[in-house]
GROMACS .gro file of C-alpha atoms in nm:
model
  249
    1LYS     CA    1  -3.324   0.541   5.183
    2GLN     CA    2  -3.030   0.624   5.422
    3THR     CA    3  -3.225   0.890   5.584
    4LEU     CA    4  -3.500   0.627   5.691
    5LEU     CA    5  -3.279   0.357   5.817
    6PRO     CA    6  -2.888   0.430   5.813
    7LEU     CA    7  -2.706   0.098   5.760
    8LEU     CA    8  -2.448  -0.026   6.012
    9ARG     CA    9  -2.105  -0.126   5.895
   10GLU     CA   10  -2.190  -0.499   5.924
   11GLU     CA   11  -2.511  -0.446   5.729
   12THR     CA   12  -2.342  -0.253   5.444
   13SER     CA   13  -2.138  -0.541   5.326
   14SER     CA   14  -2.455  -0.762   5.264
   15PHE     CA   15  -2.599  -0.515   5.022
   16ILE     CA   16  -2.520  -0.416   4.657
   17PHE     CA   17  -2.491  -0.038   4.578
   18PRO     CA   18  -2.542   0.004   4.200
   19CYS     CA   19  -2.350   0.329   4.175
   20LYS     CA   20  -2.020   0.192   4.320
   21LEU     CA   21  -1.768   0.089   4.058
   22ALA     CA   22  -1.587  -0.155   4.295
   23VAL     CA   23  -1.707  -0.528   4.300
   24GLN     CA   24  -1.889  -0.575   4.634
   25ARG     CA   25  -1.897  -0.884   4.868
   26PRO     CA   26  -2.220  -1.050   4.740
   27GLU     CA   27  -2.110  -0.994   4.385
   28LEU     CA   28  -1.757  -1.132   4.459
   29GLN     CA   29  -1.884  -1.462   4.566
   30TYR     CA   30  -2.088  -1.517   4.249
   31MET     CA   31  -1.811  -1.385   4.030
   32VAL     CA   32  -1.562  -1.626   4.203
   33MET     CA   33  -1.789  -1.921   4.133
   34GLU     CA   34  -1.805  -1.816   3.759
   35LEU     CA   35  -1.434  -1.784   3.741
   36LEU     CA   36  -1.401  -2.131   3.895
   37ARG     CA   37  -1.615  -2.286   3.614
   38CYS     CA   38  -1.361  -2.146   3.374
   39ILE     CA   39  -1.071  -2.353   3.528
   40PRO     CA   40  -1.184  -2.689   3.349
   41LEU     CA   41  -1.177  -2.507   3.017
   42LEU     CA   42  -0.836  -2.363   3.091
   43LEU     CA   43  -0.695  -2.702   3.200
   44PHE     CA   44  -0.830  -2.863   2.896
   45LEU     CA   45  -0.680  -2.593   2.678
   46LEU     CA   46  -0.343  -2.623   2.825
   47PHE     CA   47  -0.369  -3.006   2.777
   48VAL     CA   48  -0.442  -2.964   2.411
   49CYS     CA   49  -0.173  -2.713   2.343
   50GLY     CA   50   0.078  -2.924   2.545
   51LEU     CA   51  -0.017  -3.233   2.346
   52ASP     CA   52   0.004  -3.042   2.017
   53HIS     CA   53   0.352  -2.924   2.107
   54PHE     CA   54   0.453  -3.270   2.231
   55ILE     CA   55   0.336  -3.446   1.896
   56PHE     CA   56   0.508  -3.170   1.690
   57SER     CA   57   0.836  -3.235   1.878
   58ILE     CA   58   0.824  -3.612   1.837
   59LEU     CA   59   0.746  -3.573   1.453
   60SER     CA   60   1.019  -3.305   1.422
   61ILE     CA   61   1.278  -3.541   1.577
   62ILE     CA   62   1.159  -3.830   1.344
   63GLN     CA   63   1.200  -3.596   1.042
   64HIS     CA   64   1.550  -3.475   1.133
   65HIS     CA   65   1.705  -3.808   1.251
   66SER     CA   66   1.541  -4.064   1.032
   67PHE     CA   67   1.642  -3.927   0.702
   68ILE     CA   68   1.814  -4.195   0.482
   69GLU     CA   69   1.964  -4.131   0.137
   70TYR     CA   70   2.055  -4.416  -0.102
   71SER     CA   71   2.322  -4.390  -0.390
   72TYR     CA   72   2.363  -4.670  -0.644
   73GLN     CA   73   2.625  -4.662  -0.932
   74THR     CA   74   2.692  -4.929  -1.187
   75SER     CA   75   2.861  -4.955  -1.523
   76HIS     CA   76   2.850  -5.238  -1.798
   77HIS     CA   77   3.087  -5.249  -2.101
   78LEU     CA   78   3.063  -5.537  -2.350
   79SER     CA   79   3.289  -5.528  -2.665
   80VAL     CA   80   3.365  -5.817  -2.908
   81ASN     CA   81   3.645  -5.770  -3.151
   82VAL     CA   82   3.671  -5.985  -3.456
   83MET     CA   83   4.007  -5.983  -3.620
   84GLY     CA   84   4.071  -6.066  -3.985
   85THR     CA   85   3.981  -5.948  -4.327
   86SER     CA   86   3.809  -6.253  -4.461
   87LEU     CA   87   3.448  -6.277  -4.560
   88MET     CA   88   3.360  -6.469  -4.244
   89ALA     CA   89   3.538  -6.212  -4.032
   90GLN     CA   90   3.339  -5.927  -4.182
   91LEU     CA   91   3.019  -6.116  -4.155
   92LEU     CA   92   3.085  -6.184  -3.790
   93ARG     CA   93   3.183  -5.814  -3.738
   94THR     CA   94   2.844  -5.721  -3.874
   95THR     CA   95   2.638  -5.967  -3.658
   96ILE     CA   96   2.826  -5.991  -3.329
   97GLY     CA   97   2.934  -5.635  -3.347
   98ALA     CA   98   2.579  -5.533  -3.273
   99LEU     CA   99   2.622  -5.680  -2.928
  100ASN     CA  100   2.865  -5.430  -2.816
  101THR     CA  101   2.707  -5.222  -2.549
  102SER     CA  102   2.833  -4.974  -2.285
  103PHE     CA  103   2.618  -4.792  -2.026
  104ASP     CA  104   2.664  -4.642  -1.679
  105THR     CA  105   2.381  -4.628  -1.422
  106GLU     CA  106   2.385  -4.396  -1.126
  107VAL     CA  107   2.061  -4.400  -0.901
  108GLU     CA  108   2.013  -4.169  -0.592
  109THR     CA  109   1.694  -4.201  -0.377
  110SER     CA  110   1.600  -4.114  -0.022
  111ASN     CA  111   1.297  -4.163   0.216
  112LEU     CA  112   1.212  -3.792   0.225
  113ALA     CA  113   0.861  -3.863   0.083
  114CYS     CA  114   0.785  -4.106   0.364
  115LEU     CA  115   0.892  -3.883   0.638
  116PRO     CA  116   0.635  -3.668   0.829
  117GLN     CA  117   0.635  -3.292   0.754
  118PRO     CA  118   0.511  -3.132   1.075
  119THR     CA  119   0.426  -2.757   1.098
  120GLY     CA  120   0.429  -2.600   1.438
  121MET     CA  121   0.175  -2.348   1.573
  122THR     CA  122   0.286  -1.988   1.579
  123ARG     CA  123   0.241  -1.755   1.884
  124GLN     CA  124  -0.041  -1.578   1.696
  125GLN     CA  125  -0.221  -1.911   1.663
  126TYR     CA  126  -0.182  -1.990   2.022
  127LEU     CA  127  -0.303  -1.641   2.115
  128ASN     CA  128  -0.610  -1.684   1.893
  129THR     CA  129  -0.676  -2.008   2.061
  130CYS     CA  130  -0.664  -1.876   2.411
  131LEU     CA  131  -0.834  -1.542   2.322
  132PRO     CA  132  -1.207  -1.695   2.361
  133LEU     CA  133  -1.111  -1.808   2.704
  134GLY     CA  134  -0.971  -1.476   2.805
  135VAL     CA  135  -1.283  -1.305   2.681
  136LEU     CA  136  -1.487  -1.545   2.877
  137ALA     CA  137  -1.301  -1.459   3.189
  138LEU     CA  138  -1.342  -1.091   3.136
  139LEU     CA  139  -1.706  -1.130   3.087
  140CYS     CA  140  -1.719  -1.311   3.423
  141LEU     CA  141  -1.564  -1.005   3.574
  142ALA     CA  142  -1.781  -0.748   3.396
  143GLN     CA  143  -2.112  -0.934   3.418
  144VAL     CA  144  -2.172  -0.797   3.775
  145TYR     CA  145  -2.246  -0.446   3.636
  146PRO     CA  146  -2.527  -0.551   3.393
  147PHE     CA  147  -2.669  -0.771   3.659
  148ARG     CA  148  -2.724  -0.452   3.877
  149LEU     CA  149  -2.986  -0.355   3.631
  150ARG     CA  150  -3.211  -0.642   3.703
  151ARG     CA  151  -3.373  -0.484   4.012
  152ALA     CA  152  -3.425  -0.150   3.836
  153ILE     CA  153  -3.595  -0.325   3.544
  154ALA     CA  154  -3.818  -0.529   3.766
  155ALA     CA  155  -3.910  -0.217   3.976
  156PHE     CA  156  -3.999  -0.033   3.639
  157TYR     CA  157  -4.230  -0.308   3.536
  158PHE     CA  158  -4.374  -0.411   3.879
  159PRO     CA  159  -4.381  -0.112   4.101
  160LYS     CA  160  -4.624  -0.262   4.360
  161ARG     CA  161  -4.394  -0.571   4.393
  162GLU     CA  162  -4.102  -0.336   4.436
  163LYS     CA  163  -4.272  -0.158   4.730
  164THR     CA  164  -4.359  -0.486   4.887
  165ARG     CA  165  -3.995  -0.591   4.866
  166VAL     CA  166  -3.872  -0.274   5.021
  167LEU     CA  167  -4.105  -0.297   5.315
  168PHE     CA  168  -4.012  -0.659   5.364
  169LEU     CA  169  -3.643  -0.567   5.357
  170TYR     CA  170  -3.698  -0.280   5.608
  171ASN     CA  171  -3.871  -0.513   5.864
  172LYS     CA  172  -3.615  -0.787   5.801
  173LEU     CA  173  -3.334  -0.529   5.887
  174LEU     CA  174  -3.527  -0.403   6.205
  175ARG     CA  175  -3.549  -0.780   6.329
  176GLN     CA  176  -3.178  -0.854   6.238
  177ARG     CA  177  -3.072  -0.543   6.420
  178LYS     CA  178  -3.255  -0.627   6.724
  179ASN     CA  179  -3.110  -0.980   6.729
  180PHE     CA  180  -2.766  -0.832   6.652
  181LEU     CA  181  -2.781  -0.590   6.950
  182HIS     CA  182  -2.896  -0.883   7.173
  183LEU     CA  183  -2.602  -1.106   7.059
  184GLN     CA  184  -2.347  -0.837   7.093
  185ARG     CA  185  -2.454  -0.720   7.439
  186GLY     CA  186  -2.414  -1.095   7.548
  187ARG     CA  187  -2.064  -1.106   7.385
  188VAL     CA  188  -1.958  -0.785   7.540
  189ALA     CA  189  -2.084  -0.905   7.880
  190ARG     CA  190  -1.895  -1.230   7.852
  191ARG     CA  191  -1.583  -1.038   7.746
  192ALA     CA  192  -1.615  -0.797   8.046
  193ARG     CA  193  -1.635  -1.106   8.296
  194GLN     CA  194  -1.289  -1.224   8.170
  195PRO     CA  195  -0.990  -1.077   8.337
  196PRO     CA  196  -0.795  -0.838   8.112
  197GLU     CA  197  -0.485  -0.976   7.942
  198LEU     CA  198  -0.140  -0.869   8.010
  199GLY     CA  199  -0.103  -0.700   7.669
  200THR     CA  200  -0.414  -0.498   7.735
  201LEU     CA  201  -0.293  -0.374   8.074
  202LEU     CA  202   0.044  -0.277   7.937
  203LEU     CA  203  -0.123  -0.086   7.646
  204GLN     CA  204  -0.341   0.094   7.896
  205TRP     CA  205  -0.026   0.177   8.109
  206CYS     CA  206   0.158   0.316   7.814
  207ARG     CA  207  -0.132   0.526   7.714
  208ARG     CA  208  -0.163   0.674   8.055
  209ARG     CA  209   0.212   0.718   8.107
  210TRP     CA  210   0.296   0.869   7.772
  211PRO     CA  211  -0.027   1.036   7.619
  212TRP     CA  212   0.159   1.128   7.306
  213LEU     CA  213   0.153   0.751   7.205
  214ARG     CA  214  -0.221   0.751   7.172
  215ARG     CA  215  -0.189   0.843   6.816
  216CYS     CA  216   0.016   0.522   6.748
  217LEU     CA  217  -0.148   0.299   6.997
  218ARG     CA  218  -0.502   0.356   6.888
  219ARG     CA  219  -0.778   0.120   7.023
  220ARG     CA  220  -1.058  -0.018   6.819
  221CYS     CA  221  -1.430  -0.039   6.869
  222THR     CA  222  -1.531  -0.338   7.069
  223LEU     CA  223  -1.816  -0.448   6.835
  224CYS     CA  224  -1.712  -0.347   6.476
  225GLY     CA  225  -1.333  -0.309   6.524
  226THR     CA  226  -1.308   0.043   6.368
  227PRO     CA  227  -0.995   0.238   6.478
  228GLU     CA  228  -1.029   0.499   6.731
  229THR     CA  229  -1.147   0.841   6.633
  230PRO     CA  230  -1.251   1.153   6.833
  231ARG     CA  231  -1.616   1.035   6.795
  232HIS     CA  232  -1.557   0.706   6.981
  233ARG     CA  233  -1.699   0.690   7.321
  234PRO     CA  234  -1.553   0.486   7.607
  235CYS     CA  235  -1.764   0.296   7.855
  236PRO     CA  236  -1.849   0.516   8.156
  237ASN     CA  237  -1.754   0.246   8.397
  238PRO     CA  238  -1.385   0.333   8.499
  239ASP     CA  239  -1.310  -0.029   8.545
  240CYS     CA  240  -1.406  -0.115   8.180
  241PHE     CA  241  -1.176  -0.050   7.895
  242ALA     CA  242  -1.434  -0.100   7.629
  243LEU     CA  243  -1.461   0.162   7.340
  244TYR     CA  244  -1.744   0.204   7.105
  245CYS     CA  245  -1.784   0.394   6.774
  246GLU     CA  246  -2.078   0.633   6.732
  247SER     CA  247  -2.301   0.393   6.541
  248CYS     CA  248  -2.237   0.106   6.788
  249TRP     CA  249  -2.284   0.327   7.091
   0.00000   0.00000   0.00000
């Protein structure tokens, strides 16, 4: 509970608050890892769609530029004329006259049956192909919210275990805060031993020279970096320009 142990700004970013709609830092790292796993599927899908379009373009070029049409025409006329009125002439006309033939041949053919007949995919088909991957990406973004229920479900079925976890977390935060304060005091002490930079001195001179610039040239907390507010407390040492927020102080 916040009334038992108020969290500092640095500690808040390492916890997950179930009631917040925004994706928090611990969830963001896991969500990014899940999205990275979708990249190979996306690359494979792009490769397959590109290969399909490439093959369709090649077959379409073959279909339009390899069409050949053949046209063959021929005519044959045979006529035997037997002159005369004798019996032999009449006999020859009846026998050889049967050989008289006349025909015309016209043949048109093409290789259309041998050419490929490609059919390209429509936009709707491409959309239906990419839709499952889009749904998978949306599930990677939305899975953080169902995952927040895991602790509540475990606490409902194992209340004693939940109490042990809370006590362990409380003691862990106390140890971390003690080490954090020790490290921050050492960092502030090392920074105090260093001479102030020219920009810091110029900023302090401008703030003293023109007090109305303090609203624009706001300083930040030495530890957490929050912008200056009326609750910030300066260091009581007049030679120190350090500023601390209420929680860090």
